[in-house]
C-alpha positions as semicolon CSV with decimal commas, in nm:
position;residue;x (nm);y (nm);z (nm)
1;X;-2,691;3,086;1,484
2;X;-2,689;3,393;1,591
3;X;-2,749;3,747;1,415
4;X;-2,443;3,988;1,286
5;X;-2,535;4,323;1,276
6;X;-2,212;4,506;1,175
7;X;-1,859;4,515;1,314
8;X;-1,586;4,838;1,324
9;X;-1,411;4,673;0,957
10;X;-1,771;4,597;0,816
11;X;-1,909;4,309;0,670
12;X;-1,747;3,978;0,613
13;X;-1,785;3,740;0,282
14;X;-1,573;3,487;0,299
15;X;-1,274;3,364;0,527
16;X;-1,092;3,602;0,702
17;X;-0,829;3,470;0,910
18;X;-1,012;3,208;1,181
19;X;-1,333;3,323;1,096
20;X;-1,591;3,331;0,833
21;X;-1,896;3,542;0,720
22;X;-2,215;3,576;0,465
23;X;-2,507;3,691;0,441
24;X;-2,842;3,487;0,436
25;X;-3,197;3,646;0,398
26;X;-3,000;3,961;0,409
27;X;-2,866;3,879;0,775
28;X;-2,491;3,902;0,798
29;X;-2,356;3,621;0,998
30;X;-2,002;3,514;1,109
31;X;-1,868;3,245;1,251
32;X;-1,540;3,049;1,341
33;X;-1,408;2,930;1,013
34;X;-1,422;2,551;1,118
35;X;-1,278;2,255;0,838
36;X;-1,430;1,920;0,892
37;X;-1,175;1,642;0,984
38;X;-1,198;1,411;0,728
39;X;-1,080;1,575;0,448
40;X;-0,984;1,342;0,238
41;X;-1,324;1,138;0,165
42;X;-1,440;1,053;-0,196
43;X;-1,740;1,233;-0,141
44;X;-1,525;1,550;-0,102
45;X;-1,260;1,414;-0,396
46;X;-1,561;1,391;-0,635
47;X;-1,717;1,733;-0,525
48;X;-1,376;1,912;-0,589
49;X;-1,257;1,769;-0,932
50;X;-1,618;1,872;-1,049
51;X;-1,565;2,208;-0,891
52;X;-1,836;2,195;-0,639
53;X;-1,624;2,188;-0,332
54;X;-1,344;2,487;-0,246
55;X;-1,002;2,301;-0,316
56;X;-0,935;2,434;0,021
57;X;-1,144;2,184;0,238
58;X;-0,995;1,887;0,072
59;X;-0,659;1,750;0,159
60;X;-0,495;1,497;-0,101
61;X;-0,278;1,425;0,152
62;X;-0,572;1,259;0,349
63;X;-0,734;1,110;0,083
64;X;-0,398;0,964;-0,036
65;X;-0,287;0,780;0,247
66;X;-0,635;0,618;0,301
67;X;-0,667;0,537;-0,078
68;X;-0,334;0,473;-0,164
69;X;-0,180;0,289;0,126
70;X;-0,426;0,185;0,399
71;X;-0,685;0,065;0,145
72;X;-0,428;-0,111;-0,089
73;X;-0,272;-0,317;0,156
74;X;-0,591;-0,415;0,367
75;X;-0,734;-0,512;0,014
76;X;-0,383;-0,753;-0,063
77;X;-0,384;-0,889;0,308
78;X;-0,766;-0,974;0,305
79;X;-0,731;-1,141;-0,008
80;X;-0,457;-1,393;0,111
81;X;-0,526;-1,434;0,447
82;X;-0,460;-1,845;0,429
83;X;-0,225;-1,856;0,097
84;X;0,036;-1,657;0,273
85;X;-0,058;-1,345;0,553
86;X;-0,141;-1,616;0,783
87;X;0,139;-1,875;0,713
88;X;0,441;-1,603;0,743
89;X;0,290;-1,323;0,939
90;X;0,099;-1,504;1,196
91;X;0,378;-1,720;1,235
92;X;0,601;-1,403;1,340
93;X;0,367;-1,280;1,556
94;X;0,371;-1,537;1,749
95;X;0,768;-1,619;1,773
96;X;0,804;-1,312;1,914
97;X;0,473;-1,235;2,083
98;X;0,377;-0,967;1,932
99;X;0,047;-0,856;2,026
100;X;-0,083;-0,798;1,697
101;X;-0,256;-1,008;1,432
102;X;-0,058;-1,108;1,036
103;X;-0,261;-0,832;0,893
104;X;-0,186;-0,545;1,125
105;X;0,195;-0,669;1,126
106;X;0,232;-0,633;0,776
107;X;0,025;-0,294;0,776
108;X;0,274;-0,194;1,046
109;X;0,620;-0,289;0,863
110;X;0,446;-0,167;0,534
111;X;0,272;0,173;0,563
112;X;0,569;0,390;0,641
113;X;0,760;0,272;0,315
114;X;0,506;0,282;0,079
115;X;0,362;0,643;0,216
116;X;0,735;0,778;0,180
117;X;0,735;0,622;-0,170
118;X;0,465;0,847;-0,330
119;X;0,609;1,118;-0,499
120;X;0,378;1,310;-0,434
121;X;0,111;1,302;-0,160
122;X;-0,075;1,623;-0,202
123;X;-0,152;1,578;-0,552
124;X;-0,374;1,334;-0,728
125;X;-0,269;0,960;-0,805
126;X;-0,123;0,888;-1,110
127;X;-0,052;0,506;-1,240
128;X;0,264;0,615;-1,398
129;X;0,395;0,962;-1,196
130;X;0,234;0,945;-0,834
131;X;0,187;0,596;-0,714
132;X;0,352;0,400;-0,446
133;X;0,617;0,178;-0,514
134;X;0,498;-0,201;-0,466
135;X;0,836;-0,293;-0,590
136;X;0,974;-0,161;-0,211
137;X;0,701;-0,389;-0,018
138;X;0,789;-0,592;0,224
139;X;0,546;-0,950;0,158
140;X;0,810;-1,170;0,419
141;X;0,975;-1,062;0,727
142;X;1,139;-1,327;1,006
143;X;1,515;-1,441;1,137
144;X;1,620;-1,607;0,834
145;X;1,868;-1,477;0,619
146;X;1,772;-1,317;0,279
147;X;1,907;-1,325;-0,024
148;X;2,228;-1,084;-0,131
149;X;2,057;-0,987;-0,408
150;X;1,770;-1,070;-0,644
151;X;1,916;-1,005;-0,980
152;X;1,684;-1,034;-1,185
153;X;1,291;-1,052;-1,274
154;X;1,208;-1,088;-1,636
155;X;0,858;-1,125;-1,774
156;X;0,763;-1,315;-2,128
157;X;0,402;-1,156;-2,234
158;X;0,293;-1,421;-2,521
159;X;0,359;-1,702;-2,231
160;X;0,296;-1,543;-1,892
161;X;0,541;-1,659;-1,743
162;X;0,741;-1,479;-1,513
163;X;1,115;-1,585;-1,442
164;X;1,292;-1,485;-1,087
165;X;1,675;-1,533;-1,057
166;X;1,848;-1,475;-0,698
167;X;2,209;-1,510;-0,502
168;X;2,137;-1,858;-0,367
169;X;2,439;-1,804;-0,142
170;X;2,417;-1,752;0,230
171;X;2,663;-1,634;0,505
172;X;2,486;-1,605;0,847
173;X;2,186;-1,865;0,911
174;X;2,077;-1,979;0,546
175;X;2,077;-2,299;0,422
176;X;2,095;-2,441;0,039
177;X;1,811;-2,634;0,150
178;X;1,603;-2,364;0,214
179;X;1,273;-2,315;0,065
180;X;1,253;-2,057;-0,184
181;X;0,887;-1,889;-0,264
182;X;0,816;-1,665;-0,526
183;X;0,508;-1,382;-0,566
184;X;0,403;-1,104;-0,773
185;X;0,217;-0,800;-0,787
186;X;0,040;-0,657;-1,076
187;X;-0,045;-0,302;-1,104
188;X;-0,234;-0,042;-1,137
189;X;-0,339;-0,050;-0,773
190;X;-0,699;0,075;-0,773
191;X;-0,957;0,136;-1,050
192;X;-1,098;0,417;-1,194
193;X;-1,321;0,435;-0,893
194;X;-1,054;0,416;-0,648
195;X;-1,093;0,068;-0,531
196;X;-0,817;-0,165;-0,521
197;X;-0,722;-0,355;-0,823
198;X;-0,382;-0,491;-0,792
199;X;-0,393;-0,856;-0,772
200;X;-0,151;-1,067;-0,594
201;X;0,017;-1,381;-0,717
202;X;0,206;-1,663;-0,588
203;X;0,150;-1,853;-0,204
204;X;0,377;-1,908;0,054
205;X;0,209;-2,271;0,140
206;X;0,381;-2,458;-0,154
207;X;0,739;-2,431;-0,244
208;X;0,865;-2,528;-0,565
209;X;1,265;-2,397;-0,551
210;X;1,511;-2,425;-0,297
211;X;1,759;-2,141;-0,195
212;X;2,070;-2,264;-0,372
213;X;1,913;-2,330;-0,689
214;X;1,879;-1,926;-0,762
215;X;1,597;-1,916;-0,995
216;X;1,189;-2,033;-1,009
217;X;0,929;-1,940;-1,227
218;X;0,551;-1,833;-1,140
219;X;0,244;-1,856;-1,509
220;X;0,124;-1,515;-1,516
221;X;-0,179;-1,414;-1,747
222;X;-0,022;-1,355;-2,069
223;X;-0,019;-0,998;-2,240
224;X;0,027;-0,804;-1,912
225;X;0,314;-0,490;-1,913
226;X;0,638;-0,600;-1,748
227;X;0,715;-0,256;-1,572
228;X;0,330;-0,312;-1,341
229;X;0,475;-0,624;-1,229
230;X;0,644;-0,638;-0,884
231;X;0,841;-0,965;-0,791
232;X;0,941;-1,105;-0,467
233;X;1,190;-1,378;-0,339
234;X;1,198;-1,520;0,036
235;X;1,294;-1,854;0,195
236;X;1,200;-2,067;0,495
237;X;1,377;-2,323;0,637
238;X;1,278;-2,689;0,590
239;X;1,240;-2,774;0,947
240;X;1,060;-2,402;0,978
241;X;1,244;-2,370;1,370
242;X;1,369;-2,019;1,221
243;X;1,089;-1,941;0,991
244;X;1,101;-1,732;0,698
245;X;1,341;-1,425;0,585
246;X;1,268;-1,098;0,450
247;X;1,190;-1,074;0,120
248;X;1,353;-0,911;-0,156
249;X;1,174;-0,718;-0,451
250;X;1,189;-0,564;-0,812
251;X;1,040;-0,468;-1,063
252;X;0,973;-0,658;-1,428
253;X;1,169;-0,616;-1,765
């Protein structure tokens, strides 16, 4: 590094406009003020909240998407790679020959939605204010028509179980012998370390409904809060020559 002597406006502590300046064994330096790229590590999280770090060098923004989004739904697809990311994802990747695998389908369809869901992205997570919405992911996407509407999702703590009721009727391509799967999602979505701790319930291997019926039920652990669960109703159709629809979500009473 090299040596500064002195300048026409003095010495320089601190940032001043693209650069930056000190002093060290009572040699003034300066130098281009230059932020490192990843701004949004832990490392630099923890270093901040315990005021070690200038709040300036660390972007929430960064650390939120990673944390938040990226993390949360590698975590979910990694976790149910043969129960269901493989069965309905894979299978849509290769209908339409897309040159992707399940996983980076359904980080593709999901990121953008869930990013645009937090409230806010530059400030600290928050399990009830700044989260993403689960209730808006996508966990089925394919040719087959949806359901209208999924009505309603109600949760019974002192049983677990968790009741879905749906518009079983169809307009376009659906069936009333469709297969009808259920899943949930149960919040909050990382720990106190900021690891992911949502846990995903439900398969899309066995079905236990059919489309025209309008309701199923999935057993819960009991004594959970209704409003961190996130339900989700899709279909397939029995001969699975269209595959499955997009799924429909909301959130617990």
């Amino acid at each position: 590094m090299a040596k500064y002597i002195g300048s026409p406006w003095g010495s320089i502590r601190g940032k001043l406009g693209g650069s930056v300046g000190g002093v060290w064994k009572a040699i003034e330096w300066v130098r281009r003020l230059s932020l490192p790229h990843q701004r949004g590590s832990l490392a630099y999280m923890t270093g901040v909240l315990a005021g070690l770090i200038h709040p300036g060098r660390f972007s929430w923004r960064q650390f939120n998407i990673k944390r938040l989004v990226f993390q949360v739904l590698g975590w979910i697809g990694r976790r149910n790679l043969t129960s269901w990311m493989y069965p309905v994802w894979q299978r849509l990747c290769d209908k339409h020959g897309y040159k992707l695998t399940h996983i980076n389908l359904f980080l593709k369809r999901n990121i953008p939605t869930l990013w645009a869901s937090l409230p806010d992205p530059d400030a600290k997570y928050d399990a009830v204010t700044n989260k993403p919405d689960m209730a808006l992911l996508l966990v089925s996407d394919g040719d087959l028509e949806e359901t209208p509407n999924f009505s309603a999702l109600v949760y019974a703590p002192l049983t677990g179980i968790l009741t879905f009721t749906w518009d079983g009727t169809h307009t376009l391509n659906g069936d009333d012998t469709d297969e009808a799967y259920v899943m949930a999602y149960v919040e909050p979505i990382v720990d106190s370390r900021w690891r992911p701790n949502g846990k995903m319930y439900g398969t899309a291997l066995v079905s236990a409904s059919t489309r025209v019926a309008g309701s199923d039920t999935l057993t819960l652990p009991i004594g959970l809060t209704p409003g961190d669960i996130c339900g989700y109703v899709y279909f397939k159709d029995t001969a699975n020559i269209i595959g499955y629809s997009p799924s429909r979500a909301r959130r617990s009473v």
